């Protein structure tokens, strides 16, 4: 497929309520949408690095500039037959997985659409329906949290993820475990701690958590390996896994028992597939995380969640959970208790609503 045109948009998506994590509080999410065209048709991609370089070193304004000035021009006029071709064409530019993911995901949608196939099938998934979990940030009170968890468990979610940060930590987990002795929980620390906090993490072993997500620095592997040696609870790496090589290295030094795969964080669907396969070979189970993408971006997460080594309910949420009006159409909805079903396609089966896209766009560029 010869790439003839790429349109890229930086958009702002206001949240229903602020998202509170160890990184701070966000009341809107900035995302990058890309539309890629070839004589065979078009595809949409999305990557959501957010407004500030807080989750990773990338940010939305920087990602749009990089795509406009360097990445998209490197693809125009090229024949890209595989995801590996896309990554190869971008390999001269160091790092910047979120920016690359906007283009890599657009290529995968274009590829699957051109074959008339839903993306999950093009990826070799098990079937269109996947399990999803519930996720709760920091709240005003523990009573509020307990009420929300009760609702999530009654609604049939198979697991609950709890954001964990200083001041909303061990006492929170103790209360939750006491209220719900048998439910599946894990915590996400979003890199808020250091190895000197190991004693606190050892204390958490008694609460039978499914995993502890990203306790230490976003770019660390060695300290995670040391912490894992001291814990019974498996560590799940998220921020630290930014490429296939980083996943290989984490596995080699036993830095984790789980990997959270986010296509944005690893450079797109191509690398997400490679990391999935690498983990499967090493006996490390995975699940799919999200960055509060619109329904367009979440459709890639759903497709990836159909793969065979995805063994934990994923962070994929109905549009209404975070957005009053999703930029993507159709919006993402639950298809059953704690489950989501991929759209019939072709491709991701979803694209931005043109009017909503126009309203949400802060900046755009066309490269041809
Ligand atoms: Mg995380």
Short mmCIF file of C-alpha atoms and ligand atoms in Angstrom, two decimals:
data_model
loop_
_atom_site.label_atom_id
_atom_site.label_comp_id
_atom_site.label_asym_id
_atom_site.label_seq_id
_atom_site.Cartn_x
_atom_site.Cartn_y
_atom_site.Cartn_z
CA UNK A 1 0.00 0.00 0.00
CA UNK A 2 1.56 3.25 -1.13
CA UNK A 3 0.82 6.01 1.38
CA UNK A 4 -0.43 9.14 -0.39
CA UNK A 5 -1.76 11.39 2.36
CA UNK A 6 -1.74 11.72 6.15
CA UNK A 7 -3.92 14.11 8.18
CA UNK A 8 -3.06 14.60 11.82
CA UNK A 9 -5.14 16.31 14.52
CA UNK A 10 -4.38 17.37 18.09
CA UNK A 11 -7.65 17.31 19.97
CA UNK A 12 -8.89 18.08 23.48
CA UNK A 13 -11.49 15.84 25.09
CA UNK A 14 -13.13 17.17 28.29
CA UNK A 15 -13.68 14.55 30.98
CA UNK A 16 -16.90 14.00 32.90
CA UNK A 17 -14.89 14.47 36.12
CA UNK A 18 -11.15 14.99 36.83
CA UNK A 19 -8.95 11.86 36.56
CA UNK A 20 -6.80 11.68 39.69
CA UNK A 21 -3.62 9.60 39.69
CA UNK A 22 -0.11 9.83 41.13
CA UNK A 23 0.61 12.20 38.23
CA UNK A 24 -1.93 14.79 39.36
CA UNK A 25 -5.45 15.69 38.29
CA UNK A 26 -6.53 16.08 34.67
CA UNK A 27 -9.85 17.58 33.59
CA UNK A 28 -9.30 17.07 29.88
CA UNK A 29 -7.29 14.65 27.78
CA UNK A 30 -5.26 15.68 24.74
CA UNK A 31 -5.02 13.09 22.02
CA UNK A 32 -3.58 12.71 18.53
CA UNK A 33 -5.73 11.34 15.70
CA UNK A 34 -4.26 10.41 12.33
CA UNK A 35 -5.95 9.53 9.05
CA UNK A 36 -3.82 7.65 6.52
CA UNK A 37 -4.73 7.31 2.86
CA UNK A 38 -3.57 4.98 0.08
CA UNK A 39 -5.15 4.06 -3.29
CA UNK A 40 -6.76 1.10 -1.42
CA UNK A 41 -8.66 3.38 1.00
CA UNK A 42 -8.06 5.00 4.37
CA UNK A 43 -7.55 4.19 8.03
CA UNK A 44 -7.78 6.07 11.33
CA UNK A 45 -5.30 5.86 14.16
CA UNK A 46 -5.05 7.40 17.62
CA UNK A 47 -2.44 7.86 20.27
CA UNK A 48 -2.97 9.70 23.54
CA UNK A 49 0.24 11.06 25.12
CA UNK A 50 -1.76 13.66 27.13
CA UNK A 51 -1.27 17.39 27.45
CA UNK A 52 1.91 17.45 29.59
CA UNK A 53 4.96 15.15 29.57
CA UNK A 54 3.88 13.63 32.89
CA UNK A 55 3.01 10.01 32.10
CA UNK A 56 5.95 9.70 29.69
CA UNK A 57 8.48 12.15 28.20
CA UNK A 58 6.07 12.78 25.28
CA UNK A 59 3.21 15.30 25.08
CA UNK A 60 0.49 16.00 22.53
CA UNK A 61 1.84 19.29 21.10
CA UNK A 62 5.28 17.72 20.67
CA UNK A 63 3.84 14.57 19.11
CA UNK A 64 1.89 16.56 16.50
CA UNK A 65 4.99 18.57 15.57
CA UNK A 66 7.09 15.41 15.27
CA UNK A 67 4.51 13.66 13.10
CA UNK A 68 4.04 16.74 10.88
CA UNK A 69 7.74 17.55 10.43
CA UNK A 70 9.45 14.16 10.46
CA UNK A 71 7.40 10.97 10.84
CA UNK A 72 4.60 11.47 8.30
CA UNK A 73 6.97 12.79 5.58
CA UNK A 74 9.03 9.59 6.06
CA UNK A 75 5.97 7.47 5.15
CA UNK A 76 4.53 9.47 2.25
CA UNK A 77 5.17 7.80 -1.11
CA UNK A 78 6.44 4.60 0.56
CA UNK A 79 4.94 1.16 -0.05
CA UNK A 80 4.13 -0.25 3.38
CA UNK A 81 2.98 -3.87 3.23
CA UNK A 82 3.40 -4.82 6.91
CA UNK A 83 3.49 -3.19 10.31
CA UNK A 84 7.21 -4.01 10.36
CA UNK A 85 7.59 -1.87 7.22
CA UNK A 86 5.98 1.06 9.07
CA UNK A 87 8.30 0.65 12.05
CA UNK A 88 11.32 0.25 9.76
CA UNK A 89 10.47 3.47 7.91
CA UNK A 90 10.30 5.31 11.28
CA UNK A 91 13.32 3.61 12.83
CA UNK A 92 15.71 6.47 12.02
CA UNK A 93 13.89 8.60 14.60
CA UNK A 94 14.74 7.74 18.20
CA UNK A 95 12.13 7.05 20.86
CA UNK A 96 8.77 8.85 20.69
CA UNK A 97 6.58 5.74 20.76
CA UNK A 98 3.33 7.70 21.24
CA UNK A 99 3.92 9.79 18.10
CA UNK A 100 4.83 6.67 16.11
CA UNK A 101 1.76 4.85 17.44
CA UNK A 102 -0.62 7.39 15.87
CA UNK A 103 0.74 6.39 12.44
CA UNK A 104 1.24 2.68 13.15
CA UNK A 105 -2.35 2.30 14.35
CA UNK A 106 -3.66 4.20 11.29
CA UNK A 107 -1.73 1.78 9.06
CA UNK A 108 -3.30 -1.24 10.81
CA UNK A 109 -6.82 0.15 10.34
CA UNK A 110 -6.06 0.91 6.68
CA UNK A 111 -4.63 -2.61 6.26
CA UNK A 112 -7.61 -4.39 7.85
CA UNK A 113 -10.16 -2.17 6.04
CA UNK A 114 -8.47 -2.85 2.69
CA UNK A 115 -8.92 -6.59 3.34
CA UNK A 116 -12.54 -6.12 4.45
CA UNK A 117 -11.69 -7.73 7.79
CA UNK A 118 -12.27 -6.62 11.39
CA UNK A 119 -8.95 -5.69 13.00
CA UNK A 120 -9.20 -8.34 15.73
CA UNK A 121 -9.34 -11.00 13.02
CA UNK A 122 -6.43 -9.46 11.10
CA UNK A 123 -4.43 -9.70 14.36
CA UNK A 124 -5.32 -13.37 14.90
CA UNK A 125 -7.55 -12.85 17.96
CA UNK A 126 -9.60 -15.58 19.67
CA UNK A 127 -13.01 -13.98 19.13
CA UNK A 128 -14.58 -10.55 19.31
CA UNK A 129 -15.60 -10.51 23.00
CA UNK A 130 -13.18 -9.60 25.77
CA UNK A 131 -13.29 -9.10 29.54
CA UNK A 132 -12.84 -5.60 30.94
CA UNK A 133 -12.21 -4.36 34.47
CA UNK A 134 -13.18 -1.43 36.63
CA UNK A 135 -10.70 1.27 37.65
CA UNK A 136 -10.99 3.85 40.42
CA UNK A 137 -8.80 6.91 40.99
CA UNK A 138 -8.30 8.78 44.22
CA UNK A 139 -11.65 9.83 45.74
CA UNK A 140 -12.81 12.24 48.42
CA UNK A 141 -13.34 9.51 51.01
CA UNK A 142 -12.87 5.75 51.46
CA UNK A 143 -16.65 5.44 51.85
CA UNK A 144 -17.06 6.86 48.33
CA UNK A 145 -14.57 4.29 47.04
CA UNK A 146 -16.31 1.39 48.79
CA UNK A 147 -19.64 2.48 47.29
CA UNK A 148 -18.14 2.63 43.79
CA UNK A 149 -16.50 -0.78 44.15
CA UNK A 150 -19.76 -2.31 45.35
CA UNK A 151 -21.43 -0.99 42.19
CA UNK A 152 -18.65 -2.31 39.94
CA UNK A 153 -18.75 -5.81 41.45
CA UNK A 154 -22.56 -5.90 41.23
CA UNK A 155 -22.26 -4.86 37.58
CA UNK A 156 -20.14 -7.95 36.92
CA UNK A 157 -16.62 -6.56 36.49
CA UNK A 158 -14.13 -9.36 37.07
CA UNK A 159 -11.54 -7.21 38.77
CA UNK A 160 -11.04 -3.74 40.21
CA UNK A 161 -7.92 -1.60 39.80
CA UNK A 162 -7.17 0.97 42.48
CA UNK A 163 -4.97 3.98 41.87
CA UNK A 164 -2.41 4.15 44.68
CA UNK A 165 -0.41 7.22 45.69
CA UNK A 166 1.03 8.70 48.91
CA UNK A 167 -1.90 9.53 51.18
CA UNK A 168 -4.17 7.00 49.37
CA UNK A 169 -2.19 3.86 50.03
CA UNK A 170 -1.94 0.99 52.55
CA UNK A 171 -4.89 2.09 54.69
CA UNK A 172 -7.00 2.31 51.53
CA UNK A 173 -6.05 -1.24 50.46
CA UNK A 174 -6.64 -2.57 54.00
CA UNK A 175 -10.14 -1.06 54.08
CA UNK A 176 -11.02 -2.35 50.61
CA UNK A 177 -9.75 -5.88 51.34
CA UNK A 178 -11.66 -5.90 54.62
CA UNK A 179 -14.91 -4.90 52.85
CA UNK A 180 -14.45 -7.30 49.92
CA UNK A 181 -12.48 -10.35 51.12
CA UNK A 182 -12.81 -12.38 47.90
CA UNK A 183 -12.79 -9.84 45.05
CA UNK A 184 -9.88 -9.50 42.63
CA UNK A 185 -7.99 -6.22 43.13
CA UNK A 186 -4.74 -4.74 42.02
CA UNK A 187 -3.11 -1.37 42.61
CA UNK A 188 -1.50 1.01 40.10
CA UNK A 189 1.24 3.18 41.61
CA UNK A 190 2.09 5.16 38.43
CA UNK A 191 5.80 5.33 39.36
CA UNK A 192 5.18 7.20 42.63
CA UNK A 193 7.66 5.20 44.77
CA UNK A 194 11.34 4.26 45.13
CA UNK A 195 13.15 1.10 46.19
CA UNK A 196 13.51 2.64 49.67
CA UNK A 197 9.71 2.06 49.98
CA UNK A 198 10.19 -1.74 49.74
CA UNK A 199 9.03 -2.31 53.34
CA UNK A 200 5.65 -0.73 52.53
CA UNK A 201 5.25 -2.99 49.49
CA UNK A 202 6.14 -6.07 51.59
CA UNK A 203 3.32 -5.03 53.93
CA UNK A 204 0.92 -5.22 50.95
CA UNK A 205 1.70 -8.93 50.42
CA UNK A 206 -0.86 -9.78 53.14
CA UNK A 207 -3.74 -8.33 51.07
CA UNK A 208 -3.57 -10.90 48.28
CA UNK A 209 -3.48 -8.37 45.43
CA UNK A 210 -3.45 -9.77 41.89
CA UNK A 211 -0.47 -7.53 41.10
CA UNK A 212 1.24 -4.23 41.91
CA UNK A 213 1.40 -2.09 38.79
CA UNK A 214 4.44 0.13 38.12
CA UNK A 215 5.58 0.83 41.68
CA UNK A 216 8.93 2.41 40.75
CA UNK A 217 10.37 4.88 38.23
CA UNK A 218 8.94 5.07 34.72
CA UNK A 219 12.30 4.27 33.10
CA UNK A 220 13.53 1.67 35.59
CA UNK A 221 13.94 -2.09 35.27
CA UNK A 222 16.72 -2.96 37.75
CA UNK A 223 15.03 -1.67 40.91
CA UNK A 224 11.80 -3.40 39.89
CA UNK A 225 13.75 -6.67 39.64
CA UNK A 226 15.14 -6.11 43.15
CA UNK A 227 11.70 -5.23 44.54
CA UNK A 228 10.16 -8.28 42.85
CA UNK A 229 12.73 -10.50 44.61
CA UNK A 230 11.41 -9.16 47.95
CA UNK A 231 7.67 -9.63 47.19
CA UNK A 232 5.25 -12.50 46.80
CA UNK A 233 2.80 -10.27 44.90
CA UNK A 234 3.71 -10.09 41.21
CA UNK A 235 4.81 -6.74 39.79
CA UNK A 236 3.14 -5.61 36.56
CA UNK A 237 5.18 -3.23 34.43
CA UNK A 238 3.41 -0.47 32.51
CA UNK A 239 5.40 2.79 32.03
CA UNK A 240 8.75 0.90 31.94
CA UNK A 241 7.83 -1.17 28.87
CA UNK A 242 8.38 1.26 25.99
CA UNK A 243 9.62 -1.17 23.32
CA UNK A 244 10.04 -4.83 22.46
CA UNK A 245 13.66 -4.68 23.69
CA UNK A 246 12.63 -3.26 27.05
CA UNK A 247 10.13 -6.12 27.42
CA UNK A 248 12.85 -8.66 26.56
CA UNK A 249 15.21 -7.10 29.12
CA UNK A 250 12.52 -6.96 31.84
CA UNK A 251 11.76 -10.65 31.32
CA UNK A 252 15.47 -11.57 31.32
CA UNK A 253 16.11 -9.99 34.74
CA UNK A 254 12.75 -11.11 36.22
CA UNK A 255 11.58 -7.55 36.80
CA UNK A 256 7.87 -8.47 36.57
CA UNK A 257 5.26 -11.22 36.59
CA UNK A 258 2.83 -9.37 34.31
CA UNK A 259 3.03 -6.84 31.48
CA UNK A 260 0.41 -4.18 30.79
CA UNK A 261 0.54 -3.52 27.03
CA UNK A 262 -0.58 -0.12 25.73
CA UNK A 263 -0.21 0.35 21.99
CA UNK A 264 0.55 4.08 22.44
CA UNK A 265 3.33 3.53 24.96
CA UNK A 266 5.13 0.95 22.80
CA UNK A 267 4.90 2.61 19.37
CA UNK A 268 1.68 1.04 18.07
CA UNK A 269 -0.03 -2.24 17.27
CA UNK A 270 3.04 -3.73 15.54
CA UNK A 271 5.16 -3.56 18.70
CA UNK A 272 2.22 -4.46 20.96
CA UNK A 273 1.90 -7.73 18.99
CA UNK A 274 5.64 -8.41 19.26
CA UNK A 275 5.61 -7.80 23.04
CA UNK A 276 2.52 -10.00 23.42
CA UNK A 277 4.27 -12.86 21.60
CA UNK A 278 7.54 -12.41 23.49
CA UNK A 279 5.72 -12.51 26.83
CA UNK A 280 3.70 -15.56 25.76
CA UNK A 281 6.93 -17.45 24.96
CA UNK A 282 8.37 -16.49 28.36
CA UNK A 283 5.21 -17.48 30.27
CA UNK A 284 4.46 -13.88 31.29
CA UNK A 285 0.73 -13.13 31.00
CA UNK A 286 -0.41 -9.72 29.72
CA UNK A 287 -3.40 -7.43 29.69
CA UNK A 288 -4.23 -4.30 27.73
CA UNK A 289 -4.16 -0.87 29.34
CA UNK A 290 -5.46 2.44 28.06
CA UNK A 291 -4.73 6.16 28.04
CA UNK A 292 -8.37 7.37 28.04
CA UNK A 293 -8.40 7.29 24.25
CA UNK A 294 -11.58 8.09 22.33
CA UNK A 295 -13.57 5.15 20.97
CA UNK A 296 -11.20 5.22 17.95
CA UNK A 297 -8.13 4.52 20.05
CA UNK A 298 -9.94 2.13 22.35
CA UNK A 299 -10.97 0.04 19.33
CA UNK A 300 -7.29 -0.91 18.89
CA UNK A 301 -7.10 -1.85 22.57
CA UNK A 302 -10.17 -4.06 22.17
CA UNK A 303 -8.67 -5.79 19.11
CA UNK A 304 -5.39 -6.44 20.97
CA UNK A 305 -7.31 -7.73 24.00
CA UNK A 306 -8.63 -10.63 21.87
CA UNK A 307 -5.11 -12.16 21.66
CA UNK A 308 -4.42 -15.48 23.39
CA UNK A 309 -1.96 -14.32 26.09
CA UNK A 310 -4.27 -11.58 27.41
CA UNK A 311 -5.18 -13.19 30.72
CA UNK A 312 -6.65 -10.44 32.92
CA UNK A 313 -9.62 -8.10 32.40
CA UNK A 314 -8.40 -5.02 30.51
CA UNK A 315 -8.55 -1.27 31.14
CA UNK A 316 -11.11 -0.63 28.42
CA UNK A 317 -14.05 1.55 29.39
CA UNK A 318 -17.45 2.48 27.99
CA UNK A 319 -17.27 5.97 26.45
CA UNK A 320 -19.76 7.31 29.03
CA UNK A 321 -17.40 6.45 31.89
CA UNK A 322 -15.07 9.33 30.99
CA UNK A 323 -16.68 11.37 28.20
CA UNK A 324 -20.03 13.11 27.90
CA UNK A 325 -19.71 12.73 24.15
CA UNK A 326 -17.09 10.46 22.62
CA UNK A 327 -15.19 11.80 19.62
CA UNK A 328 -15.46 8.37 17.98
CA UNK A 329 -18.58 6.88 16.44
CA UNK A 330 -20.02 4.46 17.37
CA UNK A 331 -19.27 5.02 21.04
CA UNK A 332 -17.85 2.15 23.06
CA UNK A 333 -20.46 0.31 25.14
CA UNK A 334 -20.49 -2.81 27.29
CA UNK A 335 -21.85 -5.86 25.45
CA UNK A 336 -22.54 -7.79 28.64
CA UNK A 337 -21.52 -7.96 32.30
CA UNK A 338 -17.87 -6.86 32.42
CA UNK A 339 -17.39 -7.42 28.73
CA UNK A 340 -16.94 -5.56 25.46
CA UNK A 341 -17.32 -6.89 21.91
CA UNK A 342 -15.21 -5.61 19.02
CA UNK A 343 -17.14 -3.89 16.25
CA UNK A 344 -17.73 -5.97 13.11
CA UNK A 345 -15.40 -3.76 11.08
CA UNK A 346 -13.96 -3.59 8.54
CA UNK A 347 -10.85 -2.40 10.36
CA UNK A 348 -11.62 -0.92 13.77
CA UNK A 349 -15.22 -0.25 12.68
CA UNK A 350 -15.12 3.20 14.25
CA UNK A 351 -14.06 6.69 13.17
CA UNK A 352 -14.24 10.26 14.45
CA UNK A 353 -17.57 12.04 14.06
CA UNK A 354 -16.62 14.89 11.64
CA UNK A 355 -18.45 17.66 13.52
CA UNK A 356 -17.13 16.60 16.91
CA UNK A 357 -13.63 16.31 15.47
CA UNK A 358 -13.83 19.84 14.08
CA UNK A 359 -14.95 21.19 17.47
CA UNK A 360 -12.29 19.30 19.43
CA UNK A 361 -9.35 20.11 17.14
CA UNK A 362 -6.72 22.48 18.56
CA UNK A 363 -4.26 22.07 15.69
CA UNK A 364 -4.02 19.98 12.54
CA UNK A 365 -1.74 19.32 9.57
CA UNK A 366 -1.94 17.57 6.20
CA UNK A 367 1.09 15.83 4.73
CA UNK A 368 1.02 14.61 1.12
MG1 LIG B 1 -0.76 1.95 34.76
#
